[in-house]
PDB file of C-alpha atoms and ligand atoms in Angstrom:
ATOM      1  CA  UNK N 199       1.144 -22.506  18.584  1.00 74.00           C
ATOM      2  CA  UNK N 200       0.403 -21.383  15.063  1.00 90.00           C
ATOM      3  CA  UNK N 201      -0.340 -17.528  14.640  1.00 89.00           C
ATOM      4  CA  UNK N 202      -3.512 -16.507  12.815  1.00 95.00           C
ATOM      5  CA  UNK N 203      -3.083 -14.219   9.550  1.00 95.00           C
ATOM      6  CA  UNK N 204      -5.490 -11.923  12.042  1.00 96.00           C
ATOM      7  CA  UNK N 205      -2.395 -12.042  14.811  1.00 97.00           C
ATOM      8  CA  UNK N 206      -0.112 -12.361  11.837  1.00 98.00           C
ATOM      9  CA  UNK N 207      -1.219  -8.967  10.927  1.00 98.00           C
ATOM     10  CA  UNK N 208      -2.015  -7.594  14.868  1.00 98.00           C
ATOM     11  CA  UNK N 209       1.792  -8.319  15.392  1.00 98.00           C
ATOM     12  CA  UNK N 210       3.410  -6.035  12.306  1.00 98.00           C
ATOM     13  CA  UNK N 211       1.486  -3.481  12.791  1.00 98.00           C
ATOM     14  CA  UNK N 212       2.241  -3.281  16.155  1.00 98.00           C
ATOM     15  CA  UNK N 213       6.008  -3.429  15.344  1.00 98.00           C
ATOM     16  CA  UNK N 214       5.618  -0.111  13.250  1.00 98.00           C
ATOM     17  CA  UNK N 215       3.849   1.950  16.038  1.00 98.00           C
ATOM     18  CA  UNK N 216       6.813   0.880  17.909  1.00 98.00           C
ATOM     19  CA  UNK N 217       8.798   1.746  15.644  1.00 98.00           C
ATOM     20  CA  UNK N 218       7.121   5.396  14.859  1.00 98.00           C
ATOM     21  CA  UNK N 219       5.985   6.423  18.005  1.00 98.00           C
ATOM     22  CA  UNK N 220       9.019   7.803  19.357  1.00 97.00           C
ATOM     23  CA  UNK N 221       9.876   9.687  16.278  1.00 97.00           C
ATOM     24  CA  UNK N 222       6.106  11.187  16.817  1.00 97.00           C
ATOM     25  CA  UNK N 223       5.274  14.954  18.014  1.00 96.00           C
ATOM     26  CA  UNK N 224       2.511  17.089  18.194  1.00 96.00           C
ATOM     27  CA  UNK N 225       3.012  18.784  14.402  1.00 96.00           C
ATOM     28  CA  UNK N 226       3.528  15.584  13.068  1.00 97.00           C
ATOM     29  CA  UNK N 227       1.704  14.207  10.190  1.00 98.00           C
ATOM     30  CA  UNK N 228       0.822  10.386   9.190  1.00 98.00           C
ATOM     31  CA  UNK N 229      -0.067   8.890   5.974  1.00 98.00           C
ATOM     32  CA  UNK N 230      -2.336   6.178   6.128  1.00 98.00           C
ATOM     33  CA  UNK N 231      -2.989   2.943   4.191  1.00 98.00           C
ATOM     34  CA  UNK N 232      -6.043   0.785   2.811  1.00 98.00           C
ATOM     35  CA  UNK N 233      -6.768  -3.157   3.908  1.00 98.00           C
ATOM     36  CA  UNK N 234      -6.726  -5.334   6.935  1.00 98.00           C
ATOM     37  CA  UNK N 235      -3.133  -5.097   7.844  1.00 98.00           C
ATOM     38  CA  UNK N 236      -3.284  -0.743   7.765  1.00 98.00           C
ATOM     39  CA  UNK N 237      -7.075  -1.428   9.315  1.00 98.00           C
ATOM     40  CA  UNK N 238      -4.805  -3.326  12.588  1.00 98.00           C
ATOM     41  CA  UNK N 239      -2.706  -0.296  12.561  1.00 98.00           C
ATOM     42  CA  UNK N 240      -5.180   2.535  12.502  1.00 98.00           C
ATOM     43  CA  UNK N 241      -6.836   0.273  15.601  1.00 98.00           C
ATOM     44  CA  UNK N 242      -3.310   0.419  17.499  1.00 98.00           C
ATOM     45  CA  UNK N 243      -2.886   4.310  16.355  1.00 98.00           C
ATOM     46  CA  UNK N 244      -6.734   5.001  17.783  1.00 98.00           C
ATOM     47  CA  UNK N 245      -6.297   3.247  21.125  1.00 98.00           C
ATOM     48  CA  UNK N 246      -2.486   4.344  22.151  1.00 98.00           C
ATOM     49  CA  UNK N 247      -2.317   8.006  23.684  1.00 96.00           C
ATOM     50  CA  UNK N 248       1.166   8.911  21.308  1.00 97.00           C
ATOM     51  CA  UNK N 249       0.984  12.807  19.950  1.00 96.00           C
ATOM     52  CA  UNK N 250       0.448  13.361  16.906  1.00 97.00           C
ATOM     53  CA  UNK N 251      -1.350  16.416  14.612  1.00 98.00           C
ATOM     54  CA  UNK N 252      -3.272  14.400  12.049  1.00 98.00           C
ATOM     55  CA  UNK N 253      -3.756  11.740   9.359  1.00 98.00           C
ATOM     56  CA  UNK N 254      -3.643  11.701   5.775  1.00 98.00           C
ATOM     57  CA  UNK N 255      -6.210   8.845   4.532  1.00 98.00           C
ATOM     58  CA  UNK N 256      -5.601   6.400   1.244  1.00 98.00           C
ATOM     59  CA  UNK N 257      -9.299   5.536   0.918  1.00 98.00           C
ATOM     60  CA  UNK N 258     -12.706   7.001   1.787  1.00 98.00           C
ATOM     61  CA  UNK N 259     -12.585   3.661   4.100  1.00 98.00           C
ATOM     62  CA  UNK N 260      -9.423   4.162   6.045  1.00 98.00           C
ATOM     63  CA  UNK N 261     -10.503   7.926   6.580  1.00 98.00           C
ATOM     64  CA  UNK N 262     -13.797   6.633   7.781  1.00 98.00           C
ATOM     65  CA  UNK N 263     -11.809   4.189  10.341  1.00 98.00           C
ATOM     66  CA  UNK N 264      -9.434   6.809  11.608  1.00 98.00           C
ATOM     67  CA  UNK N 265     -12.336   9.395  12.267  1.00 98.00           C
ATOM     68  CA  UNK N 266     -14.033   6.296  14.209  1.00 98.00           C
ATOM     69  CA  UNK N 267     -10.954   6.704  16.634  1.00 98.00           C
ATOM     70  CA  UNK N 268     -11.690  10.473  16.861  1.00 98.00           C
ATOM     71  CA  UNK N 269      -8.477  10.592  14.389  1.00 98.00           C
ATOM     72  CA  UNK N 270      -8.492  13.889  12.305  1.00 98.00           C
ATOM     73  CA  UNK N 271      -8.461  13.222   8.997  1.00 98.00           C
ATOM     74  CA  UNK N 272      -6.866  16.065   6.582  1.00 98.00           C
ATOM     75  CA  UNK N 273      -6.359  16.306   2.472  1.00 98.00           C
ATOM     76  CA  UNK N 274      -2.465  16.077   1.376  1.00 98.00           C
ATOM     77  CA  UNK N 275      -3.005  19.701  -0.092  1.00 98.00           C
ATOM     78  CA  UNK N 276      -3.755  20.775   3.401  1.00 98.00           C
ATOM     79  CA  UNK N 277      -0.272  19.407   4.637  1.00 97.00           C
ATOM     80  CA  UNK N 278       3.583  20.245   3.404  1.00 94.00           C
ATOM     81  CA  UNK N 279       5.004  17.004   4.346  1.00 93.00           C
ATOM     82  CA  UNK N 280       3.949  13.417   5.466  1.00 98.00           C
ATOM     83  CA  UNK N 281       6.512  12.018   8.058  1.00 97.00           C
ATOM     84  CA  UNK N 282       5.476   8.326   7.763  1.00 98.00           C
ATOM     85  CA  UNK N 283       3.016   6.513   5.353  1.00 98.00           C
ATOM     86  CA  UNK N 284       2.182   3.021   7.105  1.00 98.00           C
ATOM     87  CA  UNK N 285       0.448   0.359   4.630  1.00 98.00           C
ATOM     88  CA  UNK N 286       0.479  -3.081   3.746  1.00 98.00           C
ATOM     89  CA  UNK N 287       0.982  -4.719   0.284  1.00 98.00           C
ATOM     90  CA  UNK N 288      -0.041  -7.586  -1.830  1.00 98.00           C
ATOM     91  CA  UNK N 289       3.350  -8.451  -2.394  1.00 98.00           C
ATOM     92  CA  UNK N 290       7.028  -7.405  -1.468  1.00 98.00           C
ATOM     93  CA  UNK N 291      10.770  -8.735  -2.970  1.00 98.00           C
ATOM     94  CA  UNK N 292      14.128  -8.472  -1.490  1.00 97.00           C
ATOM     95  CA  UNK N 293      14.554  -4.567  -2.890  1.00 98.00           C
ATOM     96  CA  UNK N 294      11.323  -3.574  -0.353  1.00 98.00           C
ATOM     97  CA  UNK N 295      10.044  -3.203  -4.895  1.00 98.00           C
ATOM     98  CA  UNK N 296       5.918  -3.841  -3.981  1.00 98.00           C
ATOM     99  CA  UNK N 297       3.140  -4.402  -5.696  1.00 98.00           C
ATOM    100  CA  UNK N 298      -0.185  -3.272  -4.051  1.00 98.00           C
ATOM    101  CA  UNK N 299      -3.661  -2.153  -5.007  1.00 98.00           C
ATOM    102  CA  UNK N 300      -5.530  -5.470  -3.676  1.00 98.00           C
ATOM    103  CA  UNK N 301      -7.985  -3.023  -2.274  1.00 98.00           C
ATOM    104  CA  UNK N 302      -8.427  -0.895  -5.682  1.00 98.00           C
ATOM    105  CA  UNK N 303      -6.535   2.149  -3.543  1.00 98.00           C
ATOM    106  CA  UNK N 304      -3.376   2.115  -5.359  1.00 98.00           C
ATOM    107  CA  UNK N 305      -3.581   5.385  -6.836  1.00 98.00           C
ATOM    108  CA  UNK N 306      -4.110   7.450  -3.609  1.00 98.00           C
ATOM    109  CA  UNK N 307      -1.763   5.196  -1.691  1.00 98.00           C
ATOM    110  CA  UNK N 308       0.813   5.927  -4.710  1.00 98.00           C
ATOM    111  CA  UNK N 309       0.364   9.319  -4.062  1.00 98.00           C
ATOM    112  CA  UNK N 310       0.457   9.058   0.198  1.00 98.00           C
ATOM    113  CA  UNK N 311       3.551   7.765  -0.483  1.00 98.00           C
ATOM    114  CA  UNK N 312       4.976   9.871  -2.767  1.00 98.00           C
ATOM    115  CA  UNK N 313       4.474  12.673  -0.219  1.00 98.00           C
ATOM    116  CA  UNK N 314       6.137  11.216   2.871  1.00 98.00           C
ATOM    117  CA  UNK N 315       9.379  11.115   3.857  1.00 98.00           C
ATOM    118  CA  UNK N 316       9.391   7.430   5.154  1.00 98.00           C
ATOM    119  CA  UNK N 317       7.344   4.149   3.935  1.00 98.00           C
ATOM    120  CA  UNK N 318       6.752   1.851   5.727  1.00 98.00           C
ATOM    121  CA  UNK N 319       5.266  -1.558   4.429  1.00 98.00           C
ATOM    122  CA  UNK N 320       3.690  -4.482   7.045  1.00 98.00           C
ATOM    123  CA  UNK N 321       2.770  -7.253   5.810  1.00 98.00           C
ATOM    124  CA  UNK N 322       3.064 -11.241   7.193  1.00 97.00           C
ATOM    125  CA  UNK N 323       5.779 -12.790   5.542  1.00 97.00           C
ATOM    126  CA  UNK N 324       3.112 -14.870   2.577  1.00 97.00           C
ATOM    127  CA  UNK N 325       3.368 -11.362   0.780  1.00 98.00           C
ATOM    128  CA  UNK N 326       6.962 -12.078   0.323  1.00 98.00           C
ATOM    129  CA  UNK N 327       8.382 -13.427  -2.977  1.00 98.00           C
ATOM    130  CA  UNK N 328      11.525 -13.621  -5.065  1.00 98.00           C
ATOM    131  CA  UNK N 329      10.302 -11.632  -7.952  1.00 98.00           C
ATOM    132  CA  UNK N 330       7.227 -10.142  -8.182  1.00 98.00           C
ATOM    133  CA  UNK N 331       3.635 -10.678 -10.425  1.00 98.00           C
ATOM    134  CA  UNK N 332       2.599 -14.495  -8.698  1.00 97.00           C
ATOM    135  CA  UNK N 333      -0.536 -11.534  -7.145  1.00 98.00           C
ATOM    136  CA  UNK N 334      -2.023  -9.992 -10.398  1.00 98.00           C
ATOM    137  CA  UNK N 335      -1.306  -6.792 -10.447  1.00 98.00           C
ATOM    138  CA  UNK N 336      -3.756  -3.761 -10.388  1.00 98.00           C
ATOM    139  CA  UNK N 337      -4.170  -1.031 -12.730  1.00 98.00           C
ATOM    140  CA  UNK N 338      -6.275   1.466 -12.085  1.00 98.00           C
ATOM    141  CA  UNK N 339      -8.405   2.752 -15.946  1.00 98.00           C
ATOM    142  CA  UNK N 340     -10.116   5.055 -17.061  1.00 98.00           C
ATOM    143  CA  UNK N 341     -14.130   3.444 -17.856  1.00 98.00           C
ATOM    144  CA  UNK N 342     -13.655   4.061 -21.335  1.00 98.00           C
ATOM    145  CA  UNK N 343     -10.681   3.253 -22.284  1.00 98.00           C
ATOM    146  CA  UNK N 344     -11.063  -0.528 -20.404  1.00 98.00           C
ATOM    147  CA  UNK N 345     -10.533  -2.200 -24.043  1.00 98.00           C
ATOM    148  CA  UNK N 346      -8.023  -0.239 -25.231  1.00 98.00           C
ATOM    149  CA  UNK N 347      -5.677  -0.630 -22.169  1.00 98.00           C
ATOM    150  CA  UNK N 348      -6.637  -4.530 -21.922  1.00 98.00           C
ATOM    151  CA  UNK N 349      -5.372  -4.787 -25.729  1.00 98.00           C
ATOM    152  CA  UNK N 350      -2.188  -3.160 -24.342  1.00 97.00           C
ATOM    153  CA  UNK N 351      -1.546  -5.262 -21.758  1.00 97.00           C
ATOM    154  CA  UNK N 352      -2.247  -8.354 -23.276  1.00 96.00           C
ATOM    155  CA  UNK N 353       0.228  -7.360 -25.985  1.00 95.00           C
ATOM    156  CA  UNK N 354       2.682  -6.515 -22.950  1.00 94.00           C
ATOM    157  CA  UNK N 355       2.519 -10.293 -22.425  1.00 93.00           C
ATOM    158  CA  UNK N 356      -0.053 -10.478 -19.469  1.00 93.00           C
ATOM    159  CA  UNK N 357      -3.479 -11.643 -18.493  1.00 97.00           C
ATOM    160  CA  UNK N 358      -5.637  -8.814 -18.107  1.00 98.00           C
ATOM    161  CA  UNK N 359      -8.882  -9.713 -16.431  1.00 98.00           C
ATOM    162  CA  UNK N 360     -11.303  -6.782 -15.675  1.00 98.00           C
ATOM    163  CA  UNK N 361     -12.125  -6.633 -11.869  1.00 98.00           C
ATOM    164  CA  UNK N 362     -16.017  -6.948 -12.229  1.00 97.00           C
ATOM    165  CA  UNK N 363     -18.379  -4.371 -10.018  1.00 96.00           C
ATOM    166  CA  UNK N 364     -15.130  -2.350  -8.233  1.00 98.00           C
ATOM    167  CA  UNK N 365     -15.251   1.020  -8.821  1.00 98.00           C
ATOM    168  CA  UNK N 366     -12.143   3.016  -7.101  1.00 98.00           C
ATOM    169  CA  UNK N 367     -12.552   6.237  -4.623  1.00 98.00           C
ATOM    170  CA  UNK N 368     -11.518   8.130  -8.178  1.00 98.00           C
ATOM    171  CA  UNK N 369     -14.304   6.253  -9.928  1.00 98.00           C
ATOM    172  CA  UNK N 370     -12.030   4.575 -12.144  1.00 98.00           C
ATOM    173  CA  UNK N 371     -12.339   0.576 -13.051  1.00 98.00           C
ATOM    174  CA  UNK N 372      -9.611  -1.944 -12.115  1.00 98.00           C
ATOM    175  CA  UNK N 373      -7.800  -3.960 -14.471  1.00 98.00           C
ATOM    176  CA  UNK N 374      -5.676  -7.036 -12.837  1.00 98.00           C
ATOM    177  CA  UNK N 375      -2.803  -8.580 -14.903  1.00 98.00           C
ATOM    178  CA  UNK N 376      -2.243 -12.285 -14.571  1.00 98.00           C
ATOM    179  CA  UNK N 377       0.743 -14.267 -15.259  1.00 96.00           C
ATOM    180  CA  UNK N 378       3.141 -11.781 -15.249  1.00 96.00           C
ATOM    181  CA  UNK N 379       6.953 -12.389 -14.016  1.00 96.00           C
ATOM    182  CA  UNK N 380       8.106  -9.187 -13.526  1.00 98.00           C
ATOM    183  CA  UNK N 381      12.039  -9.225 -13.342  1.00 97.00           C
ATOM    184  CA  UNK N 382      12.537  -5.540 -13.968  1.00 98.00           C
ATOM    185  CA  UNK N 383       9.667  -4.085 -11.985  1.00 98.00           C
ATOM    186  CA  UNK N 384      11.214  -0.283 -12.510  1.00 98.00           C
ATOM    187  CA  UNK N 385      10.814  -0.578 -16.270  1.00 98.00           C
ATOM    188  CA  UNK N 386       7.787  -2.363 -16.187  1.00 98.00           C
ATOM    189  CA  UNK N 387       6.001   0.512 -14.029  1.00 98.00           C
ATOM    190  CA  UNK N 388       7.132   3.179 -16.598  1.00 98.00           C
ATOM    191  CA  UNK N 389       5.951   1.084 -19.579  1.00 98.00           C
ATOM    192  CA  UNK N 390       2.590   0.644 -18.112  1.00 98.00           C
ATOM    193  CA  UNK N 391       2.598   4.222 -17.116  1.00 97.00           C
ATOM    194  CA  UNK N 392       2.965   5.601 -20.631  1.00 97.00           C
ATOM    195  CA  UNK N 393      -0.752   3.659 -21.664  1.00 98.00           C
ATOM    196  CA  UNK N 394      -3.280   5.862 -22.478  1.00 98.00           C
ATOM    197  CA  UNK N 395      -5.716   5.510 -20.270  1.00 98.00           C
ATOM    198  CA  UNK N 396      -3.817   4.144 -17.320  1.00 98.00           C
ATOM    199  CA  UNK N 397      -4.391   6.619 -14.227  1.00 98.00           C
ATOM    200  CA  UNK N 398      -1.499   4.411 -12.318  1.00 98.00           C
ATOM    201  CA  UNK N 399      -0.453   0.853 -11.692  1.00 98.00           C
ATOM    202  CA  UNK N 400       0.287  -1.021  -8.772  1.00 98.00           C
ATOM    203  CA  UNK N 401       4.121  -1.607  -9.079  1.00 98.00           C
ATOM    204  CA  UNK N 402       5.701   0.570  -5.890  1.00 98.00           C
ATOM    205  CA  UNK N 403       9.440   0.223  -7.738  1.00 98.00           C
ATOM    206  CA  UNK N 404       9.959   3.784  -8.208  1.00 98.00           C
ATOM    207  CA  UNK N 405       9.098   4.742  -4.497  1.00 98.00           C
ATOM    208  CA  UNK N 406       9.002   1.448  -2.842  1.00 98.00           C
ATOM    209  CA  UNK N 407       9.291   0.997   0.663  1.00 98.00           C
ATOM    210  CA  UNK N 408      12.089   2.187   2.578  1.00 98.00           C
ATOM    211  CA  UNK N 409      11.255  -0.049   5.830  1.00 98.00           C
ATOM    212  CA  UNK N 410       9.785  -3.966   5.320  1.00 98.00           C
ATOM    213  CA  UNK N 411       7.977  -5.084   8.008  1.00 98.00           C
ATOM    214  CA  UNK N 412       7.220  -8.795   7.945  1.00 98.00           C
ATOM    215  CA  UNK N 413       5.890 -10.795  10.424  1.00 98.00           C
ATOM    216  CA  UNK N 414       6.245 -14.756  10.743  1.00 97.00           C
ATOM    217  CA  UNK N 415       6.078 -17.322  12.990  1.00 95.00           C
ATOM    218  CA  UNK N 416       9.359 -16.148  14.382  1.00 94.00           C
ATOM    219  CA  UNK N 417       8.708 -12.792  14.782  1.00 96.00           C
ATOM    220  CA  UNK N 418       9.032  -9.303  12.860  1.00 98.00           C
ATOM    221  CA  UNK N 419      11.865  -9.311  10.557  1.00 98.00           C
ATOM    222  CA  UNK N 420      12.648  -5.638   9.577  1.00 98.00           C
ATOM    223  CA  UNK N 421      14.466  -5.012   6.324  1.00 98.00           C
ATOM    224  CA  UNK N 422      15.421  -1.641   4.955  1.00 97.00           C
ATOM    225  CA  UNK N 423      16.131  -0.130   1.344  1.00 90.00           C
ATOM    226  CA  UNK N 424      20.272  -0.262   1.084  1.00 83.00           C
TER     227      UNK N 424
HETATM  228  C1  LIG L 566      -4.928  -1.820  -0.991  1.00 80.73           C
HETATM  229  C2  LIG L 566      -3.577  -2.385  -0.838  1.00 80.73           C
HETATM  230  C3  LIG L 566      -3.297  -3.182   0.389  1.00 80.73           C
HETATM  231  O1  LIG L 566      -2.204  -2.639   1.047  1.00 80.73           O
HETATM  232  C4  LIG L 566      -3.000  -4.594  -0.002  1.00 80.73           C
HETATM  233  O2  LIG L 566      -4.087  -5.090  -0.775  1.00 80.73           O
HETATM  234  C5  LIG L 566      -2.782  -5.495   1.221  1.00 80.73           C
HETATM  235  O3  LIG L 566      -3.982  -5.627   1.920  1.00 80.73           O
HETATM  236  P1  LIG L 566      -4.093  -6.535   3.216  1.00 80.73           P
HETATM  237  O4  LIG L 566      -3.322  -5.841   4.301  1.00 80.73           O
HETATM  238  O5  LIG L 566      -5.569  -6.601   3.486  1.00 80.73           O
HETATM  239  O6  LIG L 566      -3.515  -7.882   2.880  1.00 80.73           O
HETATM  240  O7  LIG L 566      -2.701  -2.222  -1.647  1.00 80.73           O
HETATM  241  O8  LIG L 566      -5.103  -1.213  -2.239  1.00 80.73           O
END
């Protein structure tokens, strides 16, 4: 029988607690993604009874879902070290590259990461593709500098379309650029990093994942970062 994207998402995220839990103690911190896939995860997280010390949150919303599981919730400067950020993305290639920020929370969740010793993305296997940019990808502005950083992009060859009413957790707007075919994902995160008024963009190619979790109709397939 055919899996539900609900199930789809149920099943990865129940492959990483698997594959966390037993790496798990009572000092150990978790870093904590946005969207439906990291929403099954906190669920699974909230109703096991596996030791852990506390949760570092990527959104106001996923720190509002934890605490609804009695999680605590603590800021990164509170914490030296994150042992594994769980999240999902809005897309993933063959080099576990990503590009995420579906749910406007790319800049914390750039940052979750950036702190923890192990990513790992879940996603169902649609999110996978052969080279990334068929999802528009997020950037994360500034308010007033919305038409300068459009005119930038669209000179970088993309579509930029401004995400109307979304304002992020860091009360920033969201810019997503269409039509993009990003073969060089790496340079193309440092070039859109060096736009004034850019606070970050969605390409994970820098720090991308170091475990792929993707579910199908076969199962989880696990890849890691060689
Ligand atoms: C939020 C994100 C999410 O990880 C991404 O949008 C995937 O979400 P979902 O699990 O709902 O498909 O980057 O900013």
């Amino acid at each position: 029988m055919t899996r539900t994207a609900q199930e789809l998402k149920r099943e990865v995220a129940q492959a990483a607690f698997d594959f966390i839990a037993p790496h798990l103690d009572a000092n150990a911190v978790l870093g904590i993604g946005t969207g439906s896939t990291a929403n099954e995860f906190i669920d699974i997280l909230g109703q096991s009874d596996v030791s852990f010390k506390s949760a570092v949150a990527s959104s106001e919303a996923s720190a509002e879902r934890l605490r609804s599981h009695n999680i605590p919730v603590v800021e990164l400067n509170s914490v030296d070290r994150i042992a594994f950020y769980i999240d999902g993305a809005d897309e993933a290639n063959a080099h576990l590259e990503l590009i995420k920020g579906g749910g406007a929370a790319l800049t914390r969740e750039k940052i979750v990461a950036a702190a923890s010793d192990v990513f790992v993305c879940i996603a169902d296997e649609s999110k996978e593709v052969a080279t990334l940019g068929r999802f528009p990808l997020p950037i994360e502005v500034i308010p007033m500098a919305e038409r300068l950083v459009m005119t930038a992009l669209g000179a970088l060859g993309g579509r930029p379309v401004l995400r109307a009413g979304v304002v992020t957790d860091n009360g920033n707007s969201i810019i997503d650029v269409h039509d993009l075919h990003i073969t060089a994902p790496k340079a193309l995160e440092t070039t859109l990093n060096q736009i004034t008024g850019v606070v970050c963009n969605g390409l994970f190619a820098h720090r991308g994942a170091d475990i792929l979790m993707l579910s199908g109709e076969s199962g989880v397939r696990v890849l890691r970062a060689s």
